mmCIF file of C-alpha atoms in Angstrom:
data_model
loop_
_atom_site.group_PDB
_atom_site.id
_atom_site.type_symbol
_atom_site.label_atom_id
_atom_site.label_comp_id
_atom_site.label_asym_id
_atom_site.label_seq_id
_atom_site.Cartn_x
_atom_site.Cartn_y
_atom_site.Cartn_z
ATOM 1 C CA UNK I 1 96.179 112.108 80.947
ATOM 2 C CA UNK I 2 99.544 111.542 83.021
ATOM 3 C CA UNK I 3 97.926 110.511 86.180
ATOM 4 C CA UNK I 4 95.659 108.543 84.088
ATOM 5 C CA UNK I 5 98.809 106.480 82.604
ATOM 6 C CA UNK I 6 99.963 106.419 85.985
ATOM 7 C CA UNK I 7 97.290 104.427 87.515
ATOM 8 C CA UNK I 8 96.741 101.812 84.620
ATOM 9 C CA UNK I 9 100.280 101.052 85.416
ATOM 10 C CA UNK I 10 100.079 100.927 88.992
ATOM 11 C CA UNK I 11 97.065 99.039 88.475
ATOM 12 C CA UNK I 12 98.559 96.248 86.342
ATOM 13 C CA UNK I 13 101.785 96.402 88.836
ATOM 14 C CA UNK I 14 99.323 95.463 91.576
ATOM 15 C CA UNK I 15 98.009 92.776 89.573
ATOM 16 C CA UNK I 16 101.327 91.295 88.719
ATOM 17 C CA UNK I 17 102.125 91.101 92.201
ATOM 18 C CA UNK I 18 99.278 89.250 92.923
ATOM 19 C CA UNK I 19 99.874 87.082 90.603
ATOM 20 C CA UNK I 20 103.701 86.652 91.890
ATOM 21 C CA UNK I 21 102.221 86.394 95.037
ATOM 22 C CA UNK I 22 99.317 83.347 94.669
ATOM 23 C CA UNK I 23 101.737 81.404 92.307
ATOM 24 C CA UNK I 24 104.882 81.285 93.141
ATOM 25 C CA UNK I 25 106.300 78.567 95.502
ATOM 26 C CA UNK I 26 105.523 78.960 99.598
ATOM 27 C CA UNK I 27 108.672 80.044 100.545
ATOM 28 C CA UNK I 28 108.781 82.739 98.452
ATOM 29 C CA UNK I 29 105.047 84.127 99.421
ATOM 30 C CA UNK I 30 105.144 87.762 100.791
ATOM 31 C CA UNK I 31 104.150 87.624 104.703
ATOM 32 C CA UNK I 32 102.623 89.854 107.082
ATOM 33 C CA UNK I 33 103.474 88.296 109.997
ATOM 34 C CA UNK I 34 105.746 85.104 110.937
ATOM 35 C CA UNK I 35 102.793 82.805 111.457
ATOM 36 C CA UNK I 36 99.912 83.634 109.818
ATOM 37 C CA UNK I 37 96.552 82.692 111.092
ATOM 38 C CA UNK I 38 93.353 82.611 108.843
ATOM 39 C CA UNK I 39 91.922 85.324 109.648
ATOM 40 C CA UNK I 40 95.274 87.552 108.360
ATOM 41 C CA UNK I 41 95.706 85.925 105.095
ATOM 42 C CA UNK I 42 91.961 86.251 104.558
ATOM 43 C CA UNK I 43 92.275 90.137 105.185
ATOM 44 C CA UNK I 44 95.887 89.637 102.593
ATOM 45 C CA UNK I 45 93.126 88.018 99.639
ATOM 46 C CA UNK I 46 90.381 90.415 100.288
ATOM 47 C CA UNK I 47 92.765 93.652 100.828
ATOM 48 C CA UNK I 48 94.843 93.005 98.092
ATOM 49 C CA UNK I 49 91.712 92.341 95.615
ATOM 50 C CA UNK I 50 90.062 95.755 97.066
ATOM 51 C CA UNK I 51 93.074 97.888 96.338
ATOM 52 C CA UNK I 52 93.351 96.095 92.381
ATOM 53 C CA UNK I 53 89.106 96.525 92.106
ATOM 54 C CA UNK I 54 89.748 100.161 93.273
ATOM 55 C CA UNK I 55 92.734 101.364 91.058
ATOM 56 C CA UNK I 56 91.371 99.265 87.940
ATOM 57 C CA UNK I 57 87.955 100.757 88.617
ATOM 58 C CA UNK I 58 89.417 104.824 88.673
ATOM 59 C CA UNK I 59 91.720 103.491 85.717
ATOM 60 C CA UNK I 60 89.332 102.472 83.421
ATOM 61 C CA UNK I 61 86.307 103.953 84.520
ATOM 62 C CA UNK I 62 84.066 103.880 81.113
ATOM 63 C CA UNK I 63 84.583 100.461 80.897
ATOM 64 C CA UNK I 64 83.541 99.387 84.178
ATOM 65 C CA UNK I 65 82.436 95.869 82.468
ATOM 66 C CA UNK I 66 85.626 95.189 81.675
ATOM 67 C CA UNK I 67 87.064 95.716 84.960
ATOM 68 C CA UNK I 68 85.049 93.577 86.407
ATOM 69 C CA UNK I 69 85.728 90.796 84.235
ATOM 70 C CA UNK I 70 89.776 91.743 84.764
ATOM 71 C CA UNK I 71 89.535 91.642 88.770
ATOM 72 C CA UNK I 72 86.829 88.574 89.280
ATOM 73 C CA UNK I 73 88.467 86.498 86.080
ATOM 74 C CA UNK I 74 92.281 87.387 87.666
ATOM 75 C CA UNK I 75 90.586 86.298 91.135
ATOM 76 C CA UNK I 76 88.980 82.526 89.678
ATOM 77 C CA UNK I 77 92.340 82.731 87.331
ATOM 78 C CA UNK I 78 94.909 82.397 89.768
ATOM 79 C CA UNK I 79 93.344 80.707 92.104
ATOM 80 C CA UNK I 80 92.732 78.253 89.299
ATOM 81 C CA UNK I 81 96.129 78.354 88.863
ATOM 82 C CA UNK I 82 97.473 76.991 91.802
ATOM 83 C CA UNK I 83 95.940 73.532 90.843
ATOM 84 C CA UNK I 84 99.138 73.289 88.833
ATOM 85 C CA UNK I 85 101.550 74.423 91.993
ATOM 86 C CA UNK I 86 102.733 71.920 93.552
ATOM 87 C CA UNK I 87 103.308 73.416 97.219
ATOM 88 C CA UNK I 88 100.060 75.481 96.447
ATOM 89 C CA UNK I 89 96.412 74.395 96.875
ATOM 90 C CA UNK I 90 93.084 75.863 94.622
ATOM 91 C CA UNK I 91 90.500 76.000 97.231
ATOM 92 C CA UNK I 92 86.988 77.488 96.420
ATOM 93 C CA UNK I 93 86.893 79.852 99.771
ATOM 94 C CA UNK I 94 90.240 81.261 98.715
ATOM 95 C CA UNK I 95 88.536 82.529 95.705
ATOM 96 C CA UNK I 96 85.478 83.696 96.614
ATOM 97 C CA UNK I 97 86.891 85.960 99.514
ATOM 98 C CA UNK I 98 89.437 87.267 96.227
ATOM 99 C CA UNK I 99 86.129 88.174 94.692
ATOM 100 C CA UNK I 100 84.648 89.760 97.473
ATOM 101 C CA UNK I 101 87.828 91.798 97.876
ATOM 102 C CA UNK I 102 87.387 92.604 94.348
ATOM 103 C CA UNK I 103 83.848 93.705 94.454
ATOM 104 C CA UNK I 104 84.052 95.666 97.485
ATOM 105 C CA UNK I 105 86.820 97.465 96.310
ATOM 106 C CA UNK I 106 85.014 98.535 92.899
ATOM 107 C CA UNK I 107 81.804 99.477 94.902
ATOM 108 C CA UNK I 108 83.818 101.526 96.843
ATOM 109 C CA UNK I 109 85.642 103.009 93.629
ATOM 110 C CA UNK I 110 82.243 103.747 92.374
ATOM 111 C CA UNK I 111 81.133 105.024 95.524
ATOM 112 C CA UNK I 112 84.239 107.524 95.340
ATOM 113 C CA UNK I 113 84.666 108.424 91.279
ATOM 114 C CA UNK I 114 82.032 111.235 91.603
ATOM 115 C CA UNK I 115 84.590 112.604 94.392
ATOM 116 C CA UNK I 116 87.586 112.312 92.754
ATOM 117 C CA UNK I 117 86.748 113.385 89.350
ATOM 118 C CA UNK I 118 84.625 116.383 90.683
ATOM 119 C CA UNK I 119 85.848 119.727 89.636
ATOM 120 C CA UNK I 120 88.424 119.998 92.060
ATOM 121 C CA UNK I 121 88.841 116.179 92.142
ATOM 122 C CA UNK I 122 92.241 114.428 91.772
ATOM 123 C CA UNK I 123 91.356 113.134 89.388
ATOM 124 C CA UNK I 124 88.995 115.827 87.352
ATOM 125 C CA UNK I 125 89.782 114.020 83.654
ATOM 126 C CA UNK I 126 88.470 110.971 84.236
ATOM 127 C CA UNK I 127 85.060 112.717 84.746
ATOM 128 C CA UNK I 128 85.533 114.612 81.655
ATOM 129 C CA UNK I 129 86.329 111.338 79.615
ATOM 130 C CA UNK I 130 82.916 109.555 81.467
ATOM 131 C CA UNK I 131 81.499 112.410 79.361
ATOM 132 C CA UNK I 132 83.032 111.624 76.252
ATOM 133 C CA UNK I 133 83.000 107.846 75.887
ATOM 134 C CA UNK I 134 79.420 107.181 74.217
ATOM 135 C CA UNK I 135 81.125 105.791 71.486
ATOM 136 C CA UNK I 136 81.001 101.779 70.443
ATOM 137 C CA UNK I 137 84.019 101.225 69.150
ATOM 138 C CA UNK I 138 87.623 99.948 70.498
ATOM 139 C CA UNK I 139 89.439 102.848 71.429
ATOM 140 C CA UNK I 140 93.281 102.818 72.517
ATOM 141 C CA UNK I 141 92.271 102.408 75.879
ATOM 142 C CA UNK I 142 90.606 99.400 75.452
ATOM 143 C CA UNK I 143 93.281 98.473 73.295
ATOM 144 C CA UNK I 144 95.381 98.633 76.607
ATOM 145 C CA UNK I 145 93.186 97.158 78.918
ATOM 146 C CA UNK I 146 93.425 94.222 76.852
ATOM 147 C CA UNK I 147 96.792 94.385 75.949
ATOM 148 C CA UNK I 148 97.548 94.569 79.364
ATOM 149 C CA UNK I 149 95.614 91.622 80.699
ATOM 150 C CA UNK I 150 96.854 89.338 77.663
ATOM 151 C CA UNK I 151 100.263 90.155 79.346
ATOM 152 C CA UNK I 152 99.312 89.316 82.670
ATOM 153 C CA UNK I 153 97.731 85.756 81.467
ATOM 154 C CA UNK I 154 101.175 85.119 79.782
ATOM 155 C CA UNK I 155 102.939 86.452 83.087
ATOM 156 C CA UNK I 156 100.861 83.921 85.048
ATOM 157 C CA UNK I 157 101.300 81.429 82.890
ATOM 158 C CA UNK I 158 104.786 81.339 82.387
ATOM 159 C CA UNK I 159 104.930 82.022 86.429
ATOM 160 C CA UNK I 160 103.387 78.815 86.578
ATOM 161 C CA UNK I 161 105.572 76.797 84.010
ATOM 162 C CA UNK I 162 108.947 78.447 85.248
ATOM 163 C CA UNK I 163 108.245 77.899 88.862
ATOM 164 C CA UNK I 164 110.846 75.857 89.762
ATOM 165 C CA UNK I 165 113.634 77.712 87.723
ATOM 166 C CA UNK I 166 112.424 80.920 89.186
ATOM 167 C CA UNK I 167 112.762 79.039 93.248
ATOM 168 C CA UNK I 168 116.159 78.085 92.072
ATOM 169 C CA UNK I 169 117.111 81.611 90.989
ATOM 170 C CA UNK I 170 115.663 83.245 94.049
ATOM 171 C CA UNK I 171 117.042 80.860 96.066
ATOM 172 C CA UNK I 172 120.563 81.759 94.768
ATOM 173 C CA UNK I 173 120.054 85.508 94.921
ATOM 174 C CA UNK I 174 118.527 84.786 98.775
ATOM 175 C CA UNK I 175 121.997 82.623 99.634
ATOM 176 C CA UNK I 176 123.997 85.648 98.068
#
């Protein structure tokens, strides 16, 4: 159950970054490289949407609806987003290749979930809870999964309305 905490937070760490990442102002955007062409900051969206389909998909894998909905509504979300960013643009490409990102990552968390909750598996409970989770109602993990993205839409959000107080802050620490 430990490792299984462990990921849902990593999970919603990734996510947050993400967000911090496609909202805040330009300066401020994490970088691979100095100048960026296309091609790298598509590999950025679609890498960074297959690592948050993978760890949401081993995270919450009974409720593999919901993760879905969580990585392609964060991916059309944000991108949304940036509409109201003023050094950002929303483009349509920019969110498909999120969602593509997002789906490949999940199939390959799919592809991988009978290996790593296997017997010997990393992650052996998982498998054991697949077992157990016929039931229909809202259990606590639910309750968290939707807990947690309710605090992820606020996070965006208020990354969006506190955008320039946050460059101005950042700023300061970056002069310091």
């Amino acid at each position: 159950m430990q490792g299984q905490k462990i990921l849902s937070i990593t999970a919603w760490a990734v996510l947050a970054f993400i967000a911090f990442a496609a909202l805040s102002p330009l300066d401020l955007r994490p970088q691979l490289t100095k100048t960026e062409p296309a091609l790298v900051v598509m590999i950025e969206r679609v890498g960074a949407f297959g690592v948050l389909g993978i760890l949401f998909l081993v995270s919450y894998a009974e409720r593999p609806r919901l993760v879905c909905l969580v990585v392609f509504g964060s991916a059309i979300a944000l991108e949304f987003a940036q509409i109201f960013v003023p050094d950002r643009h929303a483009r349509l490409v920019d969110a498909l290749e999120k969602i593509v990102g997002g789906g490949a990552g999940i199939l390959l968390g799919v592809a991988l979930l009978p290996v790593l909750t296997s017997a010997g598996g990393t992650f052996s409970k998982i498998g054991q809870k697949l077992l157990r989770s016929s039931q229909k109602t809202v259990d606590s993990e639910s309750r968290e999964l939707l807990v947690g993205f309710f605090i992820f839409a606020l996070f965006a959000l208020a990354l969006v309305i506190f955008q320039d107080l946050g460059r101005e802050l950042a700023m300061k620490i970056i002069r310091q």
